[in-house]
Amino acid sequence: MASRVALKTKSKGAKGGAKPADERSAVKCLKEWSTWTIKKAKVITHYGFIPMVIIIGMSSEPRPSISQLLSPI
């Protein structure tokens, strides 16, 4: 026979404003995951933007030189 473990949550009386522990941990996990994702996306964008512009520019017609791609004018 398998044993089951029941989690007990504390309630704050008749107000009912307390969240269960599962919801709090899920919200915390979601916040941590979204923060991690945003940080990684910033790094990828930072290091990937210039190479992406060069690759797209070199595959277009007429084919520009690398100096024309990198110069701001």
Short mmCIF file of C-alpha atoms in Angstrom, two decimals:
data_model
loop_
_atom_site.label_atom_id
_atom_site.label_comp_id
_atom_site.label_asym_id
_atom_site.label_seq_id
_atom_site.Cartn_x
_atom_site.Cartn_y
_atom_site.Cartn_z
CA MET A 1 0.00 0.00 0.00
CA ALA A 2 1.42 3.37 -0.99
CA SER A 3 1.54 6.07 1.62
CA ARG A 4 0.34 9.57 0.81
CA VAL A 5 1.72 12.75 2.27
CA ALA A 6 -0.71 15.59 2.76
CA LEU A 7 0.53 19.17 2.87
CA LYS A 8 -1.12 21.40 5.42
CA THR A 9 -1.51 25.09 4.70
CA LYS A 10 -2.15 27.79 7.22
CA SER A 11 -5.16 29.97 6.67
CA LYS A 12 -5.61 33.49 7.98
CA GLY A 13 -9.09 33.25 9.36
CA ALA A 14 -12.19 34.36 7.46
CA LYS A 15 -10.38 36.71 5.05
CA GLY A 16 -9.20 33.92 2.76
CA GLY A 17 -6.38 36.06 1.35
CA ALA A 18 -3.68 33.47 1.86
CA LYS A 19 -2.36 31.57 -1.15
CA PRO A 20 -1.52 27.91 -0.87
CA ALA A 21 2.18 27.03 -0.78
CA ASP A 22 1.98 25.46 -4.24
CA GLU A 23 0.79 28.69 -5.84
CA ARG A 24 3.50 30.72 -4.12
CA SER A 25 6.23 28.37 -5.25
CA ALA A 26 4.80 28.32 -8.79
CA VAL A 27 4.78 32.11 -8.92
CA LYS A 28 8.33 32.26 -7.58
CA CYS A 29 9.46 29.66 -10.13
CA LEU A 30 7.77 31.61 -12.94
CA LYS A 31 9.48 34.85 -11.87
CA GLU A 32 12.89 33.17 -11.69
CA TRP A 33 12.39 31.51 -15.08
CA SER A 34 11.28 34.73 -16.75
CA THR A 35 14.22 36.65 -15.27
CA TRP A 36 16.64 33.98 -16.48
CA THR A 37 15.05 34.02 -19.95
CA ILE A 38 15.25 37.80 -20.28
CA LYS A 39 18.92 37.82 -19.23
CA LYS A 40 19.79 35.15 -21.80
CA ALA A 41 17.81 36.96 -24.52
CA LYS A 42 19.73 40.18 -23.81
CA VAL A 43 23.07 38.39 -24.18
CA ILE A 44 22.00 36.66 -27.40
CA THR A 45 20.72 39.94 -28.85
CA HIS A 46 23.87 41.80 -27.81
CA TYR A 47 26.30 39.37 -29.42
CA GLY A 48 24.11 38.23 -32.31
CA PHE A 49 22.85 41.47 -33.86
CA ILE A 50 25.96 42.59 -35.79
CA PRO A 51 26.72 39.11 -37.21
CA MET A 52 23.07 38.83 -38.28
CA VAL A 53 23.28 42.18 -40.12
CA ILE A 54 26.49 41.10 -41.86
CA ILE A 55 25.04 37.73 -42.90
CA ILE A 56 21.82 39.28 -44.23
CA GLY A 57 23.75 42.06 -45.97
CA MET A 58 26.19 39.67 -47.66
CA SER A 59 23.34 37.55 -49.01
CA SER A 60 21.48 40.47 -50.61
CA GLU A 61 21.80 41.72 -54.19
CA PRO A 62 23.83 43.78 -55.15
CA ARG A 63 26.49 42.28 -52.95
CA PRO A 64 28.15 45.00 -50.81
CA SER A 65 31.68 44.86 -49.48
CA ILE A 66 32.24 44.28 -45.77
CA SER A 67 33.36 47.93 -45.30
CA GLN A 68 30.08 49.15 -46.79
CA LEU A 69 28.16 46.95 -44.37
CA LEU A 70 30.05 48.17 -41.31
CA SER A 71 30.21 51.88 -42.14
CA PRO A 72 27.33 54.01 -40.80
CA ILE A 73 27.14 56.15 -43.97
#
